[in-house]
């Protein structure tokens, strides 16, 4: 179980599969360097950033799914710990950011969709909703996607959100974190902070 959380009351968490760019997005949000790597699974423990004086922390939770050279049991344990972390801190998490790879997400979801199987990504989206955590889906690496709107419509559809995706702009945010293009994500988070009456935290997503 991850037990490294700083003693801060309000939190924004980043979750998702390995190698989708969570740590890169974290760096854009905080302005602090975050360990990133070419190999999936670089982040094994939560990275917490409570750099601000406000009673607030941003957390990058470890990625799940395929990790080169990592045993199945370890991968499953990480996924279980991510779920437990969300459950344990749900009351304090203002926004749960599900980061997807815009180029690969639809294929990955479809590959894992079976009669008795819900893809991890979809499962995580529903888990956030079930726990009362406001989800924002940051669809990353959109600079590599040609059929932008079609791809985002497909992602919305897979998450049970009726396309077109543009009616879900408080939930689905196309970004290219590596290039610093995260405005739709910041706008979505600001909207939810307003809803939570936390106008004081909007400055971190501006």
mmCIF file with all atom_site columns, C-alpha atoms in Angstrom, residues 74-165:
data_model
loop_
_atom_site.group_PDB
_atom_site.id
_atom_site.type_symbol
_atom_site.label_atom_id
_atom_site.label_alt_id
_atom_site.label_comp_id
_atom_site.label_asym_id
_atom_site.label_entity_id
_atom_site.label_seq_id
_atom_site.pdbx_PDB_ins_code
_atom_site.Cartn_x
_atom_site.Cartn_y
_atom_site.Cartn_z
_atom_site.occupancy
_atom_site.B_iso_or_equiv
_atom_site.pdbx_formal_charge
_atom_site.auth_seq_id
_atom_site.auth_comp_id
_atom_site.auth_asym_id
_atom_site.auth_atom_id
_atom_site.pdbx_PDB_model_num
ATOM 1  C CA . UNK A 1 74  ? 4.312   -6.930  -9.456  1.00 0.00 ? 74  UNK A CA 1
ATOM 2  C CA . UNK A 1 75  ? 2.100   -5.342  -12.128 1.00 0.00 ? 75  UNK A CA 1
ATOM 3  C CA . UNK A 1 76  ? -1.039  -6.628  -10.430 1.00 0.00 ? 76  UNK A CA 1
ATOM 4  C CA . UNK A 1 77  ? 0.190   -5.435  -7.031  1.00 0.00 ? 77  UNK A CA 1
ATOM 5  C CA . UNK A 1 78  ? 0.780   -1.930  -8.407  1.00 0.00 ? 78  UNK A CA 1
ATOM 6  C CA . UNK A 1 79  ? -2.705  -1.853  -9.927  1.00 0.00 ? 79  UNK A CA 1
ATOM 7  C CA . UNK A 1 80  ? -4.226  -2.997  -6.628  1.00 0.00 ? 80  UNK A CA 1
ATOM 8  C CA . UNK A 1 81  ? -2.294  -0.315  -4.729  1.00 0.00 ? 81  UNK A CA 1
ATOM 9  C CA . UNK A 1 82  ? -3.496  2.371   -7.162  1.00 0.00 ? 82  UNK A CA 1
ATOM 10 C CA . UNK A 1 83  ? -7.116  1.329   -6.589  1.00 0.00 ? 83  UNK A CA 1
ATOM 11 C CA . UNK A 1 84  ? -6.635  1.244   -2.810  1.00 0.00 ? 84  UNK A CA 1
ATOM 12 C CA . UNK A 1 85  ? -5.012  4.673   -2.845  1.00 0.00 ? 85  UNK A CA 1
ATOM 13 C CA . UNK A 1 86  ? -7.984  6.136   -4.718  1.00 0.00 ? 86  UNK A CA 1
ATOM 14 C CA . UNK A 1 87  ? -10.442 4.446   -2.357  1.00 0.00 ? 87  UNK A CA 1
ATOM 15 C CA . UNK A 1 88  ? -8.577  5.577   0.769   1.00 0.00 ? 88  UNK A CA 1
ATOM 16 C CA . UNK A 1 89  ? -8.273  9.219   -0.331  1.00 0.00 ? 89  UNK A CA 1
ATOM 17 C CA . UNK A 1 90  ? -11.439 9.657   -2.397  1.00 0.00 ? 90  UNK A CA 1
ATOM 18 C CA . UNK A 1 91  ? -12.922 12.260  -0.041  1.00 0.00 ? 91  UNK A CA 1
ATOM 19 C CA . UNK A 1 92  ? -9.879  14.515  -0.509  1.00 0.00 ? 92  UNK A CA 1
ATOM 20 C CA . UNK A 1 93  ? -9.357  14.073  -4.265  1.00 0.00 ? 93  UNK A CA 1
ATOM 21 C CA . UNK A 1 94  ? -10.881 17.010  -6.139  1.00 0.00 ? 94  UNK A CA 1
ATOM 22 C CA . UNK A 1 95  ? -10.084 15.723  -9.627  1.00 0.00 ? 95  UNK A CA 1
ATOM 23 C CA . UNK A 1 96  ? -8.888  12.349  -10.887 1.00 0.00 ? 96  UNK A CA 1
ATOM 24 C CA . UNK A 1 97  ? -6.976  12.721  -14.158 1.00 0.00 ? 97  UNK A CA 1
ATOM 25 C CA . UNK A 1 98  ? -7.023  9.621   -16.345 1.00 0.00 ? 98  UNK A CA 1
ATOM 26 C CA . UNK A 1 99  ? -4.182  10.028  -18.841 1.00 0.00 ? 99  UNK A CA 1
ATOM 27 C CA . UNK A 1 100 ? -4.494  8.150   -22.141 1.00 0.00 ? 100 UNK A CA 1
ATOM 28 C CA . UNK A 1 101 ? -2.227  7.787   -25.165 1.00 0.00 ? 101 UNK A CA 1
ATOM 29 C CA . UNK A 1 102 ? -4.418  9.293   -27.890 1.00 0.00 ? 102 UNK A CA 1
ATOM 30 C CA . UNK A 1 103 ? -2.772  7.225   -30.606 1.00 0.00 ? 103 UNK A CA 1
ATOM 31 C CA . UNK A 1 104 ? -3.044  3.839   -28.871 1.00 0.00 ? 104 UNK A CA 1
ATOM 32 C CA . UNK A 1 105 ? -5.962  4.102   -26.428 1.00 0.00 ? 105 UNK A CA 1
ATOM 33 C CA . UNK A 1 106 ? -8.781  2.867   -28.672 1.00 0.00 ? 106 UNK A CA 1
ATOM 34 C CA . UNK A 1 107 ? -6.792  -0.146  -29.887 1.00 0.00 ? 107 UNK A CA 1
ATOM 35 C CA . UNK A 1 108 ? -5.789  -1.057  -26.328 1.00 0.00 ? 108 UNK A CA 1
ATOM 36 C CA . UNK A 1 109 ? -9.355  -0.752  -25.047 1.00 0.00 ? 109 UNK A CA 1
ATOM 37 C CA . UNK A 1 110 ? -10.736 -2.840  -27.931 1.00 0.00 ? 110 UNK A CA 1
ATOM 38 C CA . UNK A 1 111 ? -8.044  -5.490  -27.551 1.00 0.00 ? 111 UNK A CA 1
ATOM 39 C CA . UNK A 1 112 ? -9.052  -6.026  -23.920 1.00 0.00 ? 112 UNK A CA 1
ATOM 40 C CA . UNK A 1 113 ? -12.802 -5.918  -24.440 1.00 0.00 ? 113 UNK A CA 1
ATOM 41 C CA . UNK A 1 114 ? -14.273 -9.381  -24.018 1.00 0.00 ? 114 UNK A CA 1
ATOM 42 C CA . UNK A 1 115 ? -17.473 -10.925 -22.733 1.00 0.00 ? 115 UNK A CA 1
ATOM 43 C CA . UNK A 1 116 ? -16.140 -11.123 -19.197 1.00 0.00 ? 116 UNK A CA 1
ATOM 44 C CA . UNK A 1 117 ? -13.502 -8.424  -19.332 1.00 0.00 ? 117 UNK A CA 1
ATOM 45 C CA . UNK A 1 118 ? -13.644 -4.663  -18.826 1.00 0.00 ? 118 UNK A CA 1
ATOM 46 C CA . UNK A 1 119 ? -10.481 -2.908  -20.048 1.00 0.00 ? 119 UNK A CA 1
ATOM 47 C CA . UNK A 1 120 ? -8.409  -1.444  -17.205 1.00 0.00 ? 120 UNK A CA 1
ATOM 48 C CA . UNK A 1 121 ? -8.705  2.075   -18.619 1.00 0.00 ? 121 UNK A CA 1
ATOM 49 C CA . UNK A 1 122 ? -12.511 1.940   -18.728 1.00 0.00 ? 122 UNK A CA 1
ATOM 50 C CA . UNK A 1 123 ? -12.608 0.269   -15.315 1.00 0.00 ? 123 UNK A CA 1
ATOM 51 C CA . UNK A 1 124 ? -10.533 3.083   -13.857 1.00 0.00 ? 124 UNK A CA 1
ATOM 52 C CA . UNK A 1 125 ? -12.795 5.747   -15.365 1.00 0.00 ? 125 UNK A CA 1
ATOM 53 C CA . UNK A 1 126 ? -15.850 4.095   -13.795 1.00 0.00 ? 126 UNK A CA 1
ATOM 54 C CA . UNK A 1 127 ? -14.003 3.637   -10.497 1.00 0.00 ? 127 UNK A CA 1
ATOM 55 C CA . UNK A 1 128 ? -13.318 7.382   -10.287 1.00 0.00 ? 128 UNK A CA 1
ATOM 56 C CA . UNK A 1 129 ? -17.009 8.080   -10.891 1.00 0.00 ? 129 UNK A CA 1
ATOM 57 C CA . UNK A 1 130 ? -18.114 5.419   -8.392  1.00 0.00 ? 130 UNK A CA 1
ATOM 58 C CA . UNK A 1 131 ? -15.856 6.927   -5.722  1.00 0.00 ? 131 UNK A CA 1
ATOM 59 C CA . UNK A 1 132 ? -17.315 10.378  -6.340  1.00 0.00 ? 132 UNK A CA 1
ATOM 60 C CA . UNK A 1 133 ? -14.029 11.647  -7.814  1.00 0.00 ? 133 UNK A CA 1
ATOM 61 C CA . UNK A 1 134 ? -14.557 14.025  -10.747 1.00 0.00 ? 134 UNK A CA 1
ATOM 62 C CA . UNK A 1 135 ? -12.775 12.491  -13.758 1.00 0.00 ? 135 UNK A CA 1
ATOM 63 C CA . UNK A 1 136 ? -10.872 14.393  -16.429 1.00 0.00 ? 136 UNK A CA 1
ATOM 64 C CA . UNK A 1 137 ? -9.562  12.286  -19.317 1.00 0.00 ? 137 UNK A CA 1
ATOM 65 C CA . UNK A 1 138 ? -6.324  13.854  -20.574 1.00 0.00 ? 138 UNK A CA 1
ATOM 66 C CA . UNK A 1 139 ? -5.886  12.382  -24.053 1.00 0.00 ? 139 UNK A CA 1
ATOM 67 C CA . UNK A 1 140 ? -2.155  12.832  -24.565 1.00 0.00 ? 140 UNK A CA 1
ATOM 68 C CA . UNK A 1 141 ? 0.138   12.616  -27.614 1.00 0.00 ? 141 UNK A CA 1
ATOM 69 C CA . UNK A 1 142 ? -2.541  14.163  -29.836 1.00 0.00 ? 142 UNK A CA 1
ATOM 70 C CA . UNK A 1 143 ? 0.234   15.655  -31.977 1.00 0.00 ? 143 UNK A CA 1
ATOM 71 C CA . UNK A 1 144 ? 0.668   12.127  -33.368 1.00 0.00 ? 144 UNK A CA 1
ATOM 72 C CA . UNK A 1 145 ? -3.009  11.688  -34.259 1.00 0.00 ? 145 UNK A CA 1
ATOM 73 C CA . UNK A 1 146 ? -4.299  12.529  -37.749 1.00 0.00 ? 146 UNK A CA 1
ATOM 74 C CA . UNK A 1 147 ? -8.046  11.890  -37.366 1.00 0.00 ? 147 UNK A CA 1
ATOM 75 C CA . UNK A 1 148 ? -8.376  14.010  -34.223 1.00 0.00 ? 148 UNK A CA 1
ATOM 76 C CA . UNK A 1 149 ? -12.145 14.394  -33.804 1.00 0.00 ? 149 UNK A CA 1
ATOM 77 C CA . UNK A 1 150 ? -12.890 10.854  -34.933 1.00 0.00 ? 150 UNK A CA 1
ATOM 78 C CA . UNK A 1 151 ? -10.354 9.474   -32.457 1.00 0.00 ? 151 UNK A CA 1
ATOM 79 C CA . UNK A 1 152 ? -11.747 11.562  -29.598 1.00 0.00 ? 152 UNK A CA 1
ATOM 80 C CA . UNK A 1 153 ? -15.298 10.491  -30.499 1.00 0.00 ? 153 UNK A CA 1
ATOM 81 C CA . UNK A 1 154 ? -14.165 6.850   -30.326 1.00 0.00 ? 154 UNK A CA 1
ATOM 82 C CA . UNK A 1 155 ? -12.588 7.405   -26.913 1.00 0.00 ? 155 UNK A CA 1
ATOM 83 C CA . UNK A 1 156 ? -15.755 9.079   -25.621 1.00 0.00 ? 156 UNK A CA 1
ATOM 84 C CA . UNK A 1 157 ? -17.784 6.154   -26.939 1.00 0.00 ? 157 UNK A CA 1
ATOM 85 C CA . UNK A 1 158 ? -15.547 3.563   -25.237 1.00 0.00 ? 158 UNK A CA 1
ATOM 86 C CA . UNK A 1 159 ? -15.940 5.401   -21.914 1.00 0.00 ? 159 UNK A CA 1
ATOM 87 C CA . UNK A 1 160 ? -19.719 5.405   -22.223 1.00 0.00 ? 160 UNK A CA 1
ATOM 88 C CA . UNK A 1 161 ? -19.918 9.111   -23.112 1.00 0.00 ? 161 UNK A CA 1
ATOM 89 C CA . UNK A 1 162 ? -22.208 9.722   -26.078 1.00 0.00 ? 162 UNK A CA 1
ATOM 90 C CA . UNK A 1 163 ? -20.255 11.303  -28.962 1.00 0.00 ? 163 UNK A CA 1
ATOM 91 C CA . UNK A 1 164 ? -19.513 13.887  -30.223 1.00 0.00 ? 164 UNK A CA 1
ATOM 92 C CA . UNK A 1 165 ? -16.699 14.378  -27.742 1.00 0.00 ? 165 UNK A CA 1
#
